[in-house]
Amino acid sequence: MIDNMKNFIGKWGWVSIDDIHTEHFKQYIHPKHVNSIEKLTLIDHVFQCLDIEKDGYLNLKSTETSLLLKQEVFRLMPQEPDFKPLQKVKFLNSKGFLEFGIVKKISWHNNEHKHIYLLEIDNKMKSRRYYGEDLQSNENLDSYK
């Protein structure tokens, strides 16, 4: 089973963190993280699988925390995102002016089959959704690691 799970290493996916405090979700959390999760207030649904533990739990990292969770609650992204969480980006706003922001949330548009990025600009979340083609990197891509 763990050999099949090796395909998860390095991949990006979503975890339903809205359910993380429910009794049902606790069955998917490594026992050593159950108590610490109860104290967390998470908003970032995007995680990267860093490794597979010997007991079969995925070692997942988001912008907010690292967790050991079972594979069942990690939904792989259909493709790797062009931009990573907390990556600095630049784009032209609706008036044609250059703006700078930070990727704060990554979703998926089922009809368009591409990622949707929500940005924070000047410490405020923008309500507009951006696609990868709307954005350009404004930093070294190794900054997330």
PDB file of C-alpha atoms in Angstrom:
ATOM      1  CA  MET A   1       0.000   0.000   0.000  1.00  0.00           C
ATOM      2  CA  ILE A   2       2.755   2.460   0.889  1.00  0.00           C
ATOM      3  CA  ASP A   3       4.464   1.804  -2.465  1.00  0.00           C
ATOM      4  CA  ASN A   4       1.280   2.909  -4.282  1.00  0.00           C
ATOM      5  CA  MET A   5       1.167   6.022  -2.100  1.00  0.00           C
ATOM      6  CA  LYS A   6       4.653   7.124  -3.209  1.00  0.00           C
ATOM      7  CA  ASN A   7       2.902   8.717  -6.223  1.00  0.00           C
ATOM      8  CA  PHE A   8       1.580  11.343  -3.795  1.00  0.00           C
ATOM      9  CA  ILE A   9       5.033  12.685  -2.864  1.00  0.00           C
ATOM     10  CA  GLY A  10       5.511  16.208  -4.205  1.00  0.00           C
ATOM     11  CA  LYS A  11       1.896  16.442  -5.367  1.00  0.00           C
ATOM     12  CA  TRP A  12      -0.527  19.225  -4.461  1.00  0.00           C
ATOM     13  CA  GLY A  13      -4.050  18.694  -3.228  1.00  0.00           C
ATOM     14  CA  TRP A  14      -6.869  19.908  -1.055  1.00  0.00           C
ATOM     15  CA  VAL A  15      -7.915  18.916   2.467  1.00  0.00           C
ATOM     16  CA  SER A  16     -11.422  19.763   3.703  1.00  0.00           C
ATOM     17  CA  ILE A  17     -10.207  21.753   6.665  1.00  0.00           C
ATOM     18  CA  ASP A  18     -13.766  22.950   7.342  1.00  0.00           C
ATOM     19  CA  ASP A  19     -14.396  19.430   8.689  1.00  0.00           C
ATOM     20  CA  ILE A  20     -11.100  19.059  10.546  1.00  0.00           C
ATOM     21  CA  HIS A  21     -12.625  19.654  14.002  1.00  0.00           C
ATOM     22  CA  THR A  22     -15.453  17.141  13.578  1.00  0.00           C
ATOM     23  CA  GLU A  23     -15.490  13.788  15.335  1.00  0.00           C
ATOM     24  CA  HIS A  24     -15.745  12.031  11.966  1.00  0.00           C
ATOM     25  CA  PHE A  25     -12.530  13.674  10.664  1.00  0.00           C
ATOM     26  CA  LYS A  26     -10.486  12.585  13.698  1.00  0.00           C
ATOM     27  CA  GLN A  27     -10.224   9.074  12.284  1.00  0.00           C
ATOM     28  CA  TYR A  28      -8.019  10.462   9.490  1.00  0.00           C
ATOM     29  CA  ILE A  29      -5.617  12.398  11.731  1.00  0.00           C
ATOM     30  CA  HIS A  30      -2.457  10.816  13.096  1.00  0.00           C
ATOM     31  CA  PRO A  31      -2.905  10.292  16.865  1.00  0.00           C
ATOM     32  CA  LYS A  32      -0.002  12.601  17.697  1.00  0.00           C
ATOM     33  CA  HIS A  33      -1.756  15.515  15.899  1.00  0.00           C
ATOM     34  CA  VAL A  34      -5.334  15.095  17.190  1.00  0.00           C
ATOM     35  CA  ASN A  35      -4.870  17.382  20.209  1.00  0.00           C
ATOM     36  CA  SER A  36      -2.847  20.042  18.383  1.00  0.00           C
ATOM     37  CA  ILE A  37      -5.402  20.296  15.549  1.00  0.00           C
ATOM     38  CA  GLU A  38      -8.151  21.193  18.003  1.00  0.00           C
ATOM     39  CA  LYS A  39      -6.256  24.424  18.781  1.00  0.00           C
ATOM     40  CA  LEU A  40      -5.716  25.403  15.132  1.00  0.00           C
ATOM     41  CA  THR A  41      -7.835  27.796  13.111  1.00  0.00           C
ATOM     42  CA  LEU A  42      -6.984  26.952   9.514  1.00  0.00           C
ATOM     43  CA  ILE A  43      -8.067  28.693   6.324  1.00  0.00           C
ATOM     44  CA  ASP A  44      -5.673  27.262   3.711  1.00  0.00           C
ATOM     45  CA  HIS A  45      -7.119  24.150   2.017  1.00  0.00           C
ATOM     46  CA  VAL A  46      -4.036  23.612  -0.194  1.00  0.00           C
ATOM     47  CA  PHE A  47      -1.414  21.111   0.961  1.00  0.00           C
ATOM     48  CA  GLN A  48       1.642  19.528  -0.600  1.00  0.00           C
ATOM     49  CA  CYS A  49       2.548  15.923   0.192  1.00  0.00           C
ATOM     50  CA  LEU A  50       6.133  15.937   1.396  1.00  0.00           C
ATOM     51  CA  ASP A  51       6.533  12.279   2.325  1.00  0.00           C
ATOM     52  CA  ILE A  52       4.834   9.046   3.366  1.00  0.00           C
ATOM     53  CA  GLU A  53       5.335   7.890   6.948  1.00  0.00           C
ATOM     54  CA  LYS A  54       6.063   4.215   7.706  1.00  0.00           C
ATOM     55  CA  ASP A  55       2.561   3.831   9.176  1.00  0.00           C
ATOM     56  CA  GLY A  56       0.981   5.026   5.912  1.00  0.00           C
ATOM     57  CA  TYR A  57       0.096   8.594   6.877  1.00  0.00           C
ATOM     58  CA  LEU A  58       0.815  11.367   4.401  1.00  0.00           C
ATOM     59  CA  ASN A  59       3.111  14.121   5.660  1.00  0.00           C
ATOM     60  CA  LEU A  60       1.291  17.219   4.359  1.00  0.00           C
ATOM     61  CA  LYS A  61       2.322  20.873   4.492  1.00  0.00           C
ATOM     62  CA  SER A  62       0.237  23.997   3.973  1.00  0.00           C
ATOM     63  CA  THR A  63       1.115  27.641   4.457  1.00  0.00           C
ATOM     64  CA  GLU A  64      -0.169  27.352   8.036  1.00  0.00           C
ATOM     65  CA  THR A  65       0.827  23.946   9.366  1.00  0.00           C
ATOM     66  CA  SER A  66       2.192  20.469   8.758  1.00  0.00           C
ATOM     67  CA  LEU A  67      -0.013  17.452   9.449  1.00  0.00           C
ATOM     68  CA  LEU A  68       0.002  13.685   9.219  1.00  0.00           C
ATOM     69  CA  LEU A  69      -3.266  12.617   7.605  1.00  0.00           C
ATOM     70  CA  LYS A  70      -4.611   9.521   5.919  1.00  0.00           C
ATOM     71  CA  GLN A  71      -4.722   9.449   2.150  1.00  0.00           C
ATOM     72  CA  GLU A  72      -8.551   9.443   2.058  1.00  0.00           C
ATOM     73  CA  VAL A  73      -8.805  13.145   2.978  1.00  0.00           C
ATOM     74  CA  PHE A  74      -6.145  14.364   0.538  1.00  0.00           C
ATOM     75  CA  ARG A  75      -7.741  15.122  -2.831  1.00  0.00           C
ATOM     76  CA  LEU A  76      -5.093  15.451  -5.521  1.00  0.00           C
ATOM     77  CA  MET A  77      -5.295  18.470  -7.791  1.00  0.00           C
ATOM     78  CA  PRO A  78      -6.003  17.509 -11.411  1.00  0.00           C
ATOM     79  CA  GLN A  79      -2.768  19.270 -12.350  1.00  0.00           C
ATOM     80  CA  GLU A  80      -0.021  21.099 -10.507  1.00  0.00           C
ATOM     81  CA  PRO A  81      -0.838  24.768  -9.921  1.00  0.00           C
ATOM     82  CA  ASP A  82       1.148  27.377 -11.836  1.00  0.00           C
ATOM     83  CA  PHE A  83       1.484  29.425  -8.653  1.00  0.00           C
ATOM     84  CA  LYS A  84       2.013  28.177  -5.107  1.00  0.00           C
ATOM     85  CA  PRO A  85       0.504  29.376  -1.823  1.00  0.00           C
ATOM     86  CA  LEU A  86       2.113  32.599  -0.581  1.00  0.00           C
ATOM     87  CA  GLN A  87       3.873  33.134  -3.903  1.00  0.00           C
ATOM     88  CA  LYS A  88       4.244  36.793  -4.864  1.00  0.00           C
ATOM     89  CA  VAL A  89       2.650  37.628  -8.200  1.00  0.00           C
ATOM     90  CA  LYS A  90       2.055  40.629 -10.419  1.00  0.00           C
ATOM     91  CA  PHE A  91      -0.837  41.336 -12.759  1.00  0.00           C
ATOM     92  CA  LEU A  92      -2.662  44.083 -14.603  1.00  0.00           C
ATOM     93  CA  ASN A  93      -5.765  45.282 -12.767  1.00  0.00           C
ATOM     94  CA  SER A  94      -9.058  46.092 -14.488  1.00  0.00           C
ATOM     95  CA  LYS A  95      -7.798  49.639 -15.187  1.00  0.00           C
ATOM     96  CA  GLY A  96      -4.612  48.362 -16.825  1.00  0.00           C
ATOM     97  CA  PHE A  97      -2.276  49.262 -13.939  1.00  0.00           C
ATOM     98  CA  LEU A  98       0.358  46.884 -12.635  1.00  0.00           C
ATOM     99  CA  GLU A  99      -0.459  45.486  -9.187  1.00  0.00           C
ATOM    100  CA  PHE A 100       1.302  43.083  -6.851  1.00  0.00           C
ATOM    101  CA  GLY A 101      -0.238  40.434  -4.618  1.00  0.00           C
ATOM    102  CA  ILE A 102       0.221  37.163  -2.792  1.00  0.00           C
ATOM    103  CA  VAL A 103      -1.530  33.882  -3.667  1.00  0.00           C
ATOM    104  CA  LYS A 104      -3.703  33.055  -0.655  1.00  0.00           C
ATOM    105  CA  LYS A 105      -6.099  30.402  -1.964  1.00  0.00           C
ATOM    106  CA  ILE A 106      -6.158  27.985  -4.890  1.00  0.00           C
ATOM    107  CA  SER A 107      -9.407  26.486  -6.162  1.00  0.00           C
ATOM    108  CA  TRP A 108     -10.419  24.608  -9.283  1.00  0.00           C
ATOM    109  CA  HIS A 109     -12.855  25.698 -12.000  1.00  0.00           C
ATOM    110  CA  ASN A 110     -14.583  22.512 -13.129  1.00  0.00           C
ATOM    111  CA  ASN A 111     -15.959  23.931 -16.389  1.00  0.00           C
ATOM    112  CA  GLU A 112     -12.743  25.680 -17.440  1.00  0.00           C
ATOM    113  CA  HIS A 113     -10.499  22.864 -16.127  1.00  0.00           C
ATOM    114  CA  LYS A 114      -7.975  25.222 -14.580  1.00  0.00           C
ATOM    115  CA  HIS A 115      -6.949  26.681 -11.258  1.00  0.00           C
ATOM    116  CA  ILE A 116      -8.491  29.786  -9.758  1.00  0.00           C
ATOM    117  CA  TYR A 117      -6.287  31.969  -7.567  1.00  0.00           C
ATOM    118  CA  LEU A 118      -7.442  34.331  -4.842  1.00  0.00           C
ATOM    119  CA  LEU A 119      -5.002  37.074  -3.970  1.00  0.00           C
ATOM    120  CA  GLU A 120      -4.198  39.295  -1.045  1.00  0.00           C
ATOM    121  CA  ILE A 121      -3.207  42.824  -1.978  1.00  0.00           C
ATOM    122  CA  ASP A 122      -2.119  45.370   0.644  1.00  0.00           C
ATOM    123  CA  ASN A 123      -3.312  43.015   3.427  1.00  0.00           C
ATOM    124  CA  LYS A 124      -6.814  42.765   1.906  1.00  0.00           C
ATOM    125  CA  MET A 125      -8.312  39.772   0.137  1.00  0.00           C
ATOM    126  CA  LYS A 126      -9.475  40.573  -3.384  1.00  0.00           C
ATOM    127  CA  SER A 127     -12.898  39.243  -4.320  1.00  0.00           C
ATOM    128  CA  ARG A 128     -11.879  38.818  -7.966  1.00  0.00           C
ATOM    129  CA  ARG A 129     -10.743  35.362  -9.026  1.00  0.00           C
ATOM    130  CA  TYR A 130      -7.664  35.094 -11.233  1.00  0.00           C
ATOM    131  CA  TYR A 131      -6.537  32.393 -13.626  1.00  0.00           C
ATOM    132  CA  GLY A 132      -2.914  31.446 -14.182  1.00  0.00           C
ATOM    133  CA  GLU A 133      -2.767  33.369 -17.448  1.00  0.00           C
ATOM    134  CA  ASP A 134      -3.732  36.557 -15.565  1.00  0.00           C
ATOM    135  CA  LEU A 135      -0.681  36.349 -13.299  1.00  0.00           C
ATOM    136  CA  GLN A 136       3.108  36.429 -13.495  1.00  0.00           C
ATOM    137  CA  SER A 137       5.560  35.373 -10.834  1.00  0.00           C
ATOM    138  CA  ASN A 138       7.223  38.164  -8.953  1.00  0.00           C
ATOM    139  CA  GLU A 139       9.743  36.037  -7.024  1.00  0.00           C
ATOM    140  CA  ASN A 140      11.993  33.010  -6.930  1.00  0.00           C
ATOM    141  CA  LEU A 141       9.840  29.831  -6.981  1.00  0.00           C
ATOM    142  CA  ASP A 142      11.944  28.150  -4.278  1.00  0.00           C
ATOM    143  CA  SER A 143      10.572  30.474  -1.572  1.00  0.00           C
ATOM    144  CA  TYR A 144       7.795  28.047  -0.533  1.00  0.00           C
ATOM    145  CA  LYS A 145      10.158  25.234   0.399  1.00  0.00           C
TER     146      LYS A 145
END
